[in-house]
Short mmCIF file of C-alpha atoms in Angstrom, two decimals:
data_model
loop_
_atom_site.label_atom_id
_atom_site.label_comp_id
_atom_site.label_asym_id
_atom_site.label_seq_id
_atom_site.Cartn_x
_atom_site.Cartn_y
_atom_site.Cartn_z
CA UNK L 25 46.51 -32.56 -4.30
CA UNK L 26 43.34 -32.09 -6.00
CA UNK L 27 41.35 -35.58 -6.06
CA UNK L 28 37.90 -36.76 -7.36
CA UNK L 29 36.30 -39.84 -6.08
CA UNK L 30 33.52 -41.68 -7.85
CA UNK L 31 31.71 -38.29 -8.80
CA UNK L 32 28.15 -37.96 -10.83
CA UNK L 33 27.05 -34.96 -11.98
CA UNK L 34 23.23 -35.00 -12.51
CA UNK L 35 21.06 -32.81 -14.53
CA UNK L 36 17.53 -32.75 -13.96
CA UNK L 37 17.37 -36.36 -12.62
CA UNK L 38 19.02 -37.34 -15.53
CA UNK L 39 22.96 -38.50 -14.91
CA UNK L 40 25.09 -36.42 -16.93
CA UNK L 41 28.32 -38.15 -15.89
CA UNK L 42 29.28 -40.88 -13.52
CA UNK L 43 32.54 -42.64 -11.45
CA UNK L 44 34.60 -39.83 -12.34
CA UNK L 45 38.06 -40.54 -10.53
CA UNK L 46 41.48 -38.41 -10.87
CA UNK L 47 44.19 -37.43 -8.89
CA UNK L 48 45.46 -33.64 -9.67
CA UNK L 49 49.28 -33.61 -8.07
CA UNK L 50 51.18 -30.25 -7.64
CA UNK L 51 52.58 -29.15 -10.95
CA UNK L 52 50.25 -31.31 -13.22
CA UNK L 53 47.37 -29.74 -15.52
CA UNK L 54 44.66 -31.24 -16.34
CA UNK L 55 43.31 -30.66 -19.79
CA UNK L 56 39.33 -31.44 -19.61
CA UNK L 57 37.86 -32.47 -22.78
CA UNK L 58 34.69 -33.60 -24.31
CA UNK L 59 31.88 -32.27 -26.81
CA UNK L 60 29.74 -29.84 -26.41
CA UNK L 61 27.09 -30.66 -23.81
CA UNK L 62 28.99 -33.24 -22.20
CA UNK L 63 28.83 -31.32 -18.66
CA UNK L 64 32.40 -30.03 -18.43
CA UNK L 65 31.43 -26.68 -16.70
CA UNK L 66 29.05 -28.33 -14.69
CA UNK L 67 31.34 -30.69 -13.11
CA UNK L 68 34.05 -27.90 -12.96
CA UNK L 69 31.32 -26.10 -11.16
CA UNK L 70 30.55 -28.59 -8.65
CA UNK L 71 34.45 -28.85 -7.93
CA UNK L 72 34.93 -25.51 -7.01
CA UNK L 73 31.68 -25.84 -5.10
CA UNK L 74 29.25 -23.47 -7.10
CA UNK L 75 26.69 -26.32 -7.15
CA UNK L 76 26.75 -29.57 -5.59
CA UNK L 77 28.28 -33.07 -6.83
CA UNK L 78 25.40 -35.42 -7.19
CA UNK L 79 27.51 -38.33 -6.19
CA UNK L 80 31.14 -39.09 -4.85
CA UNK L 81 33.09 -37.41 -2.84
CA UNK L 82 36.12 -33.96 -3.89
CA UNK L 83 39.31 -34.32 -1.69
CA UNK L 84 41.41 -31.20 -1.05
CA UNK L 85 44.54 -32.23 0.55
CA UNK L 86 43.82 -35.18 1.64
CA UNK L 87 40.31 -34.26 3.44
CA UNK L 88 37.19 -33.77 1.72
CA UNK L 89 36.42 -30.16 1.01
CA UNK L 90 33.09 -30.08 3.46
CA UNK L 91 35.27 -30.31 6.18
CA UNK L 92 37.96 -27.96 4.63
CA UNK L 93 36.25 -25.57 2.85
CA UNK L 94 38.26 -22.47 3.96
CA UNK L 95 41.43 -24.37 3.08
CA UNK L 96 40.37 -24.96 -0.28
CA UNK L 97 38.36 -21.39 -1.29
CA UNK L 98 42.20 -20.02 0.15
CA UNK L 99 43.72 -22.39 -2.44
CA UNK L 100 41.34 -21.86 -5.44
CA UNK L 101 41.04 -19.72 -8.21
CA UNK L 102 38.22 -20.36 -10.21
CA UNK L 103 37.37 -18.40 -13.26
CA UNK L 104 34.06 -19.65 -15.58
CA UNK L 105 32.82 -18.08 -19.08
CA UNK L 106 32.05 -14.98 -17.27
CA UNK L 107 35.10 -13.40 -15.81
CA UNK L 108 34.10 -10.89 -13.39
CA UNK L 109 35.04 -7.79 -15.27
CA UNK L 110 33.08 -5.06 -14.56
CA UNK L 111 32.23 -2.69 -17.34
CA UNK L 112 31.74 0.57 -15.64
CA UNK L 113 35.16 0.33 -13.91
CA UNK L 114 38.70 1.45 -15.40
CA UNK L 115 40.78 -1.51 -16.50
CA UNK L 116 43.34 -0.62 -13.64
CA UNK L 117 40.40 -0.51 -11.00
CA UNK L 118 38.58 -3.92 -12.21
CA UNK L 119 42.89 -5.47 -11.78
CA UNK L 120 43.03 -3.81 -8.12
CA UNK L 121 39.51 -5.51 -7.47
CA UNK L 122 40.64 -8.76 -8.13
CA UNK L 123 43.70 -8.84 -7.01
CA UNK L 124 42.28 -7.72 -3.18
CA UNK L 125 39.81 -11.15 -3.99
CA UNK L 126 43.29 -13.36 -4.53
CA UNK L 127 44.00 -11.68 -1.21
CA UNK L 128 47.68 -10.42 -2.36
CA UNK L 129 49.28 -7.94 0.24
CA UNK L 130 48.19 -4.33 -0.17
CA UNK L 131 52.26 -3.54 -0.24
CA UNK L 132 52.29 -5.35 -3.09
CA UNK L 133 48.97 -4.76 -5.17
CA UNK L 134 50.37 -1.69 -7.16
CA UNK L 135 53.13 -3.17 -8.71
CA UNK L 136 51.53 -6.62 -9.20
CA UNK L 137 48.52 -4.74 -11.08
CA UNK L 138 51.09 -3.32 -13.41
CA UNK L 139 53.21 -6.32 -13.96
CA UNK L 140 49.80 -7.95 -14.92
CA UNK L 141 48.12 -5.74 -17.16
CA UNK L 142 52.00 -5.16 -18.56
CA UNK L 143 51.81 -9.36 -19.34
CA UNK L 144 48.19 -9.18 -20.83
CA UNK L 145 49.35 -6.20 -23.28
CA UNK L 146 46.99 -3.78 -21.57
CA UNK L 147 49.49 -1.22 -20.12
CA UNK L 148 47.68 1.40 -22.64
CA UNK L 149 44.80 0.71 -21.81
CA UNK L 150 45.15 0.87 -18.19
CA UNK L 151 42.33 4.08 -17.46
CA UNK L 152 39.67 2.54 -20.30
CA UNK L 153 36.15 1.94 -18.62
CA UNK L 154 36.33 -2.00 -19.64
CA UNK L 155 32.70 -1.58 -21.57
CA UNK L 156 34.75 0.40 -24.70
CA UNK L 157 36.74 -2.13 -24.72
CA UNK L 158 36.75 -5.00 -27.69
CA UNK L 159 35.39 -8.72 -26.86
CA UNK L 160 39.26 -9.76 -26.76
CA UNK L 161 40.58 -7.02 -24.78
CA UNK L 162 37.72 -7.72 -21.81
CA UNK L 163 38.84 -11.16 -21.43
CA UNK L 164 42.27 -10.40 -21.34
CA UNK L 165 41.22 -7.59 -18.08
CA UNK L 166 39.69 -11.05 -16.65
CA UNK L 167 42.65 -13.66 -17.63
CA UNK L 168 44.96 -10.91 -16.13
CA UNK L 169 44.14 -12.69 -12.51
CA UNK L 170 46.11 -15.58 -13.71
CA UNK L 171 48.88 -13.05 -12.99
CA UNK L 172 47.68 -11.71 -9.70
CA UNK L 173 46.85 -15.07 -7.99
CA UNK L 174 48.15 -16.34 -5.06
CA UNK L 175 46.34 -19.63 -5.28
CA UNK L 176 47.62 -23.16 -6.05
CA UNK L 177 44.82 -24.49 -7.50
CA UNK L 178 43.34 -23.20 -10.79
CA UNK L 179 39.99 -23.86 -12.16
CA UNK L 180 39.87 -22.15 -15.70
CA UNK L 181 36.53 -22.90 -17.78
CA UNK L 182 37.48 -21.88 -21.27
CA UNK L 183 39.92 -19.68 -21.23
CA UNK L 184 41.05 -19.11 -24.24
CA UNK L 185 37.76 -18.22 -26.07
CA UNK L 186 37.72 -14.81 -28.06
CA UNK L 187 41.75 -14.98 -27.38
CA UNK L 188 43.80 -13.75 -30.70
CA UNK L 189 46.87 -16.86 -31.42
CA UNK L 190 49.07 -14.47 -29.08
CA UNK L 191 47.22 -14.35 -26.04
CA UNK L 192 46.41 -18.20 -26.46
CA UNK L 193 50.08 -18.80 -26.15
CA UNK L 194 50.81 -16.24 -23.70
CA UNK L 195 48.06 -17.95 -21.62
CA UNK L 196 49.07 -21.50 -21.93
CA UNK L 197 52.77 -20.00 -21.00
CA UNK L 198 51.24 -18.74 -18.15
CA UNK L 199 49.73 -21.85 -17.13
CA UNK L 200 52.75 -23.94 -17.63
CA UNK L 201 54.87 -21.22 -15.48
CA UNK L 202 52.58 -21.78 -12.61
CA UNK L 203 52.87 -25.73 -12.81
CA UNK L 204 56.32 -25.67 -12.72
CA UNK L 205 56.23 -23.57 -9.44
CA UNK L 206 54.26 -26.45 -7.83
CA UNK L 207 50.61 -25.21 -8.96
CA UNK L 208 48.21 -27.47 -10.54
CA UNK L 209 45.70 -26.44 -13.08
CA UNK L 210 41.86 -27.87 -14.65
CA UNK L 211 41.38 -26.55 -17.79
CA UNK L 212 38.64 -26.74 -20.13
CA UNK L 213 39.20 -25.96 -23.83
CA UNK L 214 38.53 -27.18 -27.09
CA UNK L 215 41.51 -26.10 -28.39
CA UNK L 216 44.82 -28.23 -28.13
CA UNK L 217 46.93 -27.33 -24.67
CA UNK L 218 50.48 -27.31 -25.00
CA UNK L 219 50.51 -26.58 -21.21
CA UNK L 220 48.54 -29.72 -20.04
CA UNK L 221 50.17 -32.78 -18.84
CA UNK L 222 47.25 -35.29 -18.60
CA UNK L 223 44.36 -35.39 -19.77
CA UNK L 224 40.60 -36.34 -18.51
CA UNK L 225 37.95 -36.99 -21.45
CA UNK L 226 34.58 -36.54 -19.78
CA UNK L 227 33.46 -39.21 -23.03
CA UNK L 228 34.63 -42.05 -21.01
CA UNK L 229 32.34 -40.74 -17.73
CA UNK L 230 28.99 -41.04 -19.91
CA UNK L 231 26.19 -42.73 -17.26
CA UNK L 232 25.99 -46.32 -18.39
CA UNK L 233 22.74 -47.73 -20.18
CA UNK L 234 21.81 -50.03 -16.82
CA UNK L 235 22.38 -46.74 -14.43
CA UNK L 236 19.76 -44.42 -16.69
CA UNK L 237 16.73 -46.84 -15.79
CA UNK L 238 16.55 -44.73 -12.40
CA UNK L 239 16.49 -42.01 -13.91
CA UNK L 240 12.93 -43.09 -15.52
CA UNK L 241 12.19 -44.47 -11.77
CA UNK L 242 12.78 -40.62 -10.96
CA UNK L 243 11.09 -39.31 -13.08
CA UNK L 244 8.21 -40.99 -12.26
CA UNK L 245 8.66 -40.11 -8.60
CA UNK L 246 8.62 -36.52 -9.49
CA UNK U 1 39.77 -5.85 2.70
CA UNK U 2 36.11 -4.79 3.77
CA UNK U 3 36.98 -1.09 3.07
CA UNK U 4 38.18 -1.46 -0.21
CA UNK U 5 35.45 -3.24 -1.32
CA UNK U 6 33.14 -0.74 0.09
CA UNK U 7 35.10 1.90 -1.91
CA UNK U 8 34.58 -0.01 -5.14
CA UNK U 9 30.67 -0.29 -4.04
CA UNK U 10 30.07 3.63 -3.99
CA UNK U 11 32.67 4.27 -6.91
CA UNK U 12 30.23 1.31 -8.83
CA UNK U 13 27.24 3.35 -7.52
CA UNK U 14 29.00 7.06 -8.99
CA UNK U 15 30.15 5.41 -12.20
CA UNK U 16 25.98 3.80 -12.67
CA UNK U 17 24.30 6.47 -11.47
CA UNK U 18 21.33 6.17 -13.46
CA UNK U 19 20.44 2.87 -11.27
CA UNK U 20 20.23 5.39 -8.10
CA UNK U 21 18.96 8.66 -9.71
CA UNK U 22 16.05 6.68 -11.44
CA UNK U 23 14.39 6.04 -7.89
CA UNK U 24 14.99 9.29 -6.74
CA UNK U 25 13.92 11.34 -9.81
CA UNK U 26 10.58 9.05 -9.55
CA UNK U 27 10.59 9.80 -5.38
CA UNK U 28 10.78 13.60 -6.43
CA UNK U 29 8.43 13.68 -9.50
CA UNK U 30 5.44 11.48 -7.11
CA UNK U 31 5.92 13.77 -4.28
CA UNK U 32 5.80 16.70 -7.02
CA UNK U 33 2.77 15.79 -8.27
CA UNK U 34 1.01 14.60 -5.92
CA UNK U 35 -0.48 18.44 -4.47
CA UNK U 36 -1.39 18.92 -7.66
CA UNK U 37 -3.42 16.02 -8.06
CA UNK U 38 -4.97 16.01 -4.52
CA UNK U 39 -5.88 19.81 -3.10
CA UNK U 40 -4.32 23.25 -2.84
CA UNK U 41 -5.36 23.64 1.16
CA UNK U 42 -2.11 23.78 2.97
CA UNK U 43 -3.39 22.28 5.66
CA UNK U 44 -4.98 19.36 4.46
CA UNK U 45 -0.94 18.63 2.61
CA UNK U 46 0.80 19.26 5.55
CA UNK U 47 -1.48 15.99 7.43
CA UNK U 48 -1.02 13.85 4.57
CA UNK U 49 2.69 14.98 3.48
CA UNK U 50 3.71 11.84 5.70
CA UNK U 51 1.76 9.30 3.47
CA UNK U 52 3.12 11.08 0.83
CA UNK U 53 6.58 11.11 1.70
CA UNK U 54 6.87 7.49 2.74
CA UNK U 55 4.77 5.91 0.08
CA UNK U 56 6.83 7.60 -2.46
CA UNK U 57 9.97 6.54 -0.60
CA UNK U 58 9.36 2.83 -0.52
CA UNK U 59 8.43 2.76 -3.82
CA UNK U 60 11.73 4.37 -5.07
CA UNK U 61 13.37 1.72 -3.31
CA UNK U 62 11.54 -1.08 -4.75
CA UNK U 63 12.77 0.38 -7.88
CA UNK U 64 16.61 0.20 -6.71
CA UNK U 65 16.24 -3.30 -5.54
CA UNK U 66 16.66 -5.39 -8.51
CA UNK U 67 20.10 -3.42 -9.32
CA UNK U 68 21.40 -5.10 -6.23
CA UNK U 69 23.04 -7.88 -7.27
CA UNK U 70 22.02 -8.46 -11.13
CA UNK U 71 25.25 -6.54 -12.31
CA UNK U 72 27.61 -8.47 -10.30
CA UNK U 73 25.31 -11.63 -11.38
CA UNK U 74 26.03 -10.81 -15.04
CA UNK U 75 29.67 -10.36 -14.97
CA UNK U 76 30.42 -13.13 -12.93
CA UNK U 77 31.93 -11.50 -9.85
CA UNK U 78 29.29 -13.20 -8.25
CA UNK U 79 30.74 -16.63 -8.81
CA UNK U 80 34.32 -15.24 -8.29
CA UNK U 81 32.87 -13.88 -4.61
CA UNK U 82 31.62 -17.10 -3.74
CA UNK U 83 34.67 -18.96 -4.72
CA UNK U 84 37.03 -16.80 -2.83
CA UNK U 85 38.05 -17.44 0.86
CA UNK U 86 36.02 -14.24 1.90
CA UNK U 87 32.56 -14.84 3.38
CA UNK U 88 29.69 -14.42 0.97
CA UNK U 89 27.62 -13.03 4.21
CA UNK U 90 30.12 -10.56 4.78
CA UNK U 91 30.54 -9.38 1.12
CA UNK U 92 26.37 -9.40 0.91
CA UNK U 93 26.92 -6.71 4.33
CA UNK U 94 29.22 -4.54 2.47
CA UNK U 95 27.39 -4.10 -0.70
CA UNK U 96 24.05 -3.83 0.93
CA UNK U 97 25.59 -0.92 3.18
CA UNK U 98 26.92 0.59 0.32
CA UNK U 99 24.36 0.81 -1.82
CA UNK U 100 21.97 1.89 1.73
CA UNK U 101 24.55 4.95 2.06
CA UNK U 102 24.21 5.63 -1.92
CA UNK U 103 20.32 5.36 -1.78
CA UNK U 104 20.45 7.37 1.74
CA UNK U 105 22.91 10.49 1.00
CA UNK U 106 21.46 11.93 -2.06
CA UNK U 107 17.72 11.45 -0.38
CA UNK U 108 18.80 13.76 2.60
CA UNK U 109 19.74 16.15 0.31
CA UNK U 110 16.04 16.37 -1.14
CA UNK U 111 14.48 17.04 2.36
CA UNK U 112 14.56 20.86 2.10
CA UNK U 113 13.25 20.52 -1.48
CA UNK U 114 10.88 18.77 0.17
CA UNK U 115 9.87 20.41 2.89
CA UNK U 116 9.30 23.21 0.76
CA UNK U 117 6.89 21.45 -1.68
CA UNK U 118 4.92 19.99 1.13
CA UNK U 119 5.25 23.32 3.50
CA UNK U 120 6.70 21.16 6.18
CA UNK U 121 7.46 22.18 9.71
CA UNK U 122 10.66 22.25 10.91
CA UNK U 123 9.86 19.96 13.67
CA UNK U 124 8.31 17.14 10.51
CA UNK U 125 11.56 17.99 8.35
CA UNK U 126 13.69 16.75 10.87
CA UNK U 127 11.56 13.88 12.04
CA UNK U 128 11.70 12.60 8.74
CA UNK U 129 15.33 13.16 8.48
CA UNK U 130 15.50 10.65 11.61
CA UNK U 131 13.18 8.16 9.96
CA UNK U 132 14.68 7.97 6.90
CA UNK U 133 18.08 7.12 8.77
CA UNK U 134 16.41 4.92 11.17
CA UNK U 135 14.34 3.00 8.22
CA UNK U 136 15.79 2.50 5.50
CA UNK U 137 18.42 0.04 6.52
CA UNK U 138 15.26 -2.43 6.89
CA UNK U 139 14.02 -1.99 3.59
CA UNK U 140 17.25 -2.46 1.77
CA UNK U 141 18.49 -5.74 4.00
CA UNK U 142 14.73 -6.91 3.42
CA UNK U 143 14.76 -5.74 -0.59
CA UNK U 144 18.53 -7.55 -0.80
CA UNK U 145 16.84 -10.89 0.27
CA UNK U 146 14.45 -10.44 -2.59
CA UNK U 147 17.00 -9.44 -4.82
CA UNK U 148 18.74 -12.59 -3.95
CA UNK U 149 15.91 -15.06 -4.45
CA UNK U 150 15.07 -13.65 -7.77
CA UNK U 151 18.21 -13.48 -8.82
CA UNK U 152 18.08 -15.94 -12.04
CA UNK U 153 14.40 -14.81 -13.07
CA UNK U 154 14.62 -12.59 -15.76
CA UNK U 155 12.52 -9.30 -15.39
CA UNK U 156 12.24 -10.25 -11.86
CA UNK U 157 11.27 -6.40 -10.98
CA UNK U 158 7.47 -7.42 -10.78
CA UNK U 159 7.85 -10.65 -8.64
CA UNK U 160 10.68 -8.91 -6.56
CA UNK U 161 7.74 -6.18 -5.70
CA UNK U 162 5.41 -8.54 -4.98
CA UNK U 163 7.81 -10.48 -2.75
CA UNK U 164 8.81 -7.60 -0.82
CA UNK U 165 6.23 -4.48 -0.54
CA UNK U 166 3.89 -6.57 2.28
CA UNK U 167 7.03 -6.92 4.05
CA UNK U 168 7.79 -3.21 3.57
CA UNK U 169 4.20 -2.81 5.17
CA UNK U 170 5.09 -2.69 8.96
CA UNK U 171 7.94 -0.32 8.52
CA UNK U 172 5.76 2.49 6.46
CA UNK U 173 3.19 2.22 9.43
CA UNK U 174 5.78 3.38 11.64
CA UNK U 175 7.43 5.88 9.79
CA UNK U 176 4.96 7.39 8.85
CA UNK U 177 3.14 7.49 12.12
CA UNK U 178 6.36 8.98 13.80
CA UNK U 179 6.01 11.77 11.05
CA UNK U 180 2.28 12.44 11.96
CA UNK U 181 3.32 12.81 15.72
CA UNK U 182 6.49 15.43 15.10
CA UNK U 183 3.32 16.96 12.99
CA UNK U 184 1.32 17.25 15.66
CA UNK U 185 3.67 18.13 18.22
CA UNK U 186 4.13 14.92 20.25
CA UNK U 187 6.70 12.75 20.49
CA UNK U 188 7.71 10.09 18.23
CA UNK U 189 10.95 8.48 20.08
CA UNK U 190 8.99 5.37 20.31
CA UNK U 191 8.52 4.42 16.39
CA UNK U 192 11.81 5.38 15.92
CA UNK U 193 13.26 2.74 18.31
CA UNK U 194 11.12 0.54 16.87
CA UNK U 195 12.13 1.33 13.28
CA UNK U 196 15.75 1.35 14.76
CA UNK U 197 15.45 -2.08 16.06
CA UNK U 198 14.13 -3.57 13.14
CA UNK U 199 16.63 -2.15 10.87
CA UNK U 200 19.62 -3.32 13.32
CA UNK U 201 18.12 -6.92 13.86
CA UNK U 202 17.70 -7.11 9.62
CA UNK U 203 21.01 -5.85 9.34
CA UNK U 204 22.35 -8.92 11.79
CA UNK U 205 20.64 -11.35 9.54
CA UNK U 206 19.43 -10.81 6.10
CA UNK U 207 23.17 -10.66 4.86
CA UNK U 208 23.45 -14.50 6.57
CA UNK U 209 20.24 -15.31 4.51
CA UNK U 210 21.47 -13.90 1.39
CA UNK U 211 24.67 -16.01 1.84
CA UNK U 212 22.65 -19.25 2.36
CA UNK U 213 20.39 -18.42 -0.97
CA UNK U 214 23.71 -17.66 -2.68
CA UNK U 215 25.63 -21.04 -1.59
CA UNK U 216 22.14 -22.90 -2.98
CA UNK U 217 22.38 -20.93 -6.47
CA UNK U 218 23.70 -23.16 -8.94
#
């Protein structure tokens, strides 16, 4: 169980959002919305622990991830905007990179990498240097770790951008597969999820008006 | 786990070799040019083929340096390494070796080219051989930790120089000192312990360091 206490995310001393609380149970995703700007990457950032929380506290388990941090990095897969896809590397060596980073069993990487670049539709493409590739095809190389994880807990920031209708649906059908086997997703998108079963609107977190007067008290201490 | 990602270090390195044969070309074109620019007297290149040598050499690899980490930074492997259960110190190690070994091997393989240019001894050919192994682990831990903190500048290249030649300072001193002595005939054991010792102790820790300016990145 995946659960946020109180947290602020700040953005040069100014609060970007505040008291965000949610509980993320095995086999729920969690659809994160809001506009543009509103600081979804950064707070999915400071979950996975890419940048720190400003205020509140992230429990993993049932103990906060300071104290558990090998637990949780075990536990997460995070993937951002950028997906880790190197460009000089064959499509079939970028899949056997990551799928030594979920830490899946060398016995088993072979035919995992082929049952995931099979699910992506990339099985012809298998010994293409990822840089000829088209914008849609390289995130598909990087979404293809949905199918080599090993992890319970998935952080996806936009997945589904540059995506044809297809892979969308393939992807939320991936997502949905892996909550019913007792994972739990975050996932950012501005499209509509099928796959999600709650949903957390960062709107609602905006800093109220009496909170932003330290930030002025801030600024004038900087 | 470690191995693997060595392999896909060195395979990175063969598949963008431009990154490590832009250093080297430069190494070989300064050391090229520099008889012609200075004097024909064979004597007076042999005493100052060790200047030569090593001045050329750490500027080649302050050329390599930003490389280290900006591709990885720019894909976003970077984030996916730090979010994985694997150490960020211990990933920094691998990739720091590997590109050392890439930097290193094809280097060697100038030294008779070298020797020739410069009319080296055999005695100089192989000191340098030794200092080159012995060295240039320091300069590429020491270059990684200024590859690290100038990771999110953009053309970092001239503040990454400026961060790390004074540091590079102490190390040319000695390497090219222990050249000078095999030169001269006298022993040079002791800079190369030294230069030995410096590069294990940077080895030990810069890869820590880099971790710990990696988990403050935002």
């Amino acid at each position: 169980m995946l659960e946020l206490k109180q947290v602020g995310i700040q953005r040069e001393f100014e609060w970007l959002l505040q008291g965000i609380s949610c509980q993320a149970k095995a086999g729920e995703c969690w659809h994160v919305i809001g506009p543009n700007g509103v600081g979804k990457t950064t707070l999915l950032r400071g979950i996975v622990g890419l940048r720190t929380i400003d205020a509140g506290e992230i429990y993993w388990q049932q103990q906060p991830v300071q104290e558990n941090s090998d637990g949780f990095a075990k536990s997460l897969l995070y993937l951002g905007h950028q997906l880790g896809v190197t460009p000089v590397l064959t499509v079939v060596e970028n899949l056997k990179h990551f799928a030594m980073l979920s830490h899946l069993p060398s016995a088993e990487i072979e035919s995992s990498v082929a049952n995931a670049a099979e699910s992506v539709g990339l099985m012809h493409k298998l010994d293409s240097r990822a840089q000829d590739l088209s914008a849609g095809q390289k995130r598909r190389v990087g979404l293809s770790q949905l199918w080599l994880s090993s992890q319970s807990l998935w952080v996806l920031d936009e997945p589904l951008t540059a995506l044809d209708v297809q892979a969308c649906e393939m992807i939320q059908k991936r997502i949905a597969e892996h909550c019913q086997q007792g994972g739990m997703a975050l996932v950012t998108s501005h499209q509509p999820l099928g796959c999600a079963t709650n949903t957390l609107d960062l709107s609602t977190y905006l800093p109220s008006t009496e909170i932003s007067s330290t930030r002025f008290d801030a600024e004038a201490w900087y | 786990m470690l191995t693997r990602l060595f392999v896909h270090e060195l395979k990175l390195a063969w598949f963008k070799r431009q990154d490590v044969l832009l250093p080297l070309g430069f190494y070989l074109m300064a050391i090229l040019v520099f008889p012609l620019g200075l004097t024909a007297d064979i004597h007076f290149l042999q005493k100052a083929a060790s200047g030569i040598v090593m001045v050329s050499l750490l500027f080649a690899q302050l050329l390599s340096l930003e490389r280290l980490f900006k591709l990885d930074f720019e894909s976003g492997l970077l984030d996916r390494y730090r979010t994985s259960s694997y150490d960020s110190s211990i990933i920094v190690l691998v990739k720091l070796l590997a590109s050392w070994l890439a930097f290193l091997l094809p280097l060697l393989l100038l030294a008779p080219i070298i020797s020739i240019l410069l009319n080296l001894s055999f005695n100089t050919v192989i000191a340098m051989i030794l200092v080159m192994i012995t060295g240039t682990p320091f300069l590429t831990m020491i270059g990684g930790l200024g590859a690290a903190l100038t990771l999110r500048v953009k053309q970092s290249a001239l503040l990454l120089i400026v961060i790390i030649l004074p540091l590079y300072i102490g190390p040319l001193v000695f390497m090219a000192s222990a050249m000078n002595a095999a030169a001269s005939g006298l022993p040079y054991n002791a800079e190369l312990a030294l230069l030995g010792a410096m590069s294990i102790l940077s080895t030990a820790l810069c890869p820590l360091l880099i971790g710990w300016i990696f988990r403050m990145l935002d």
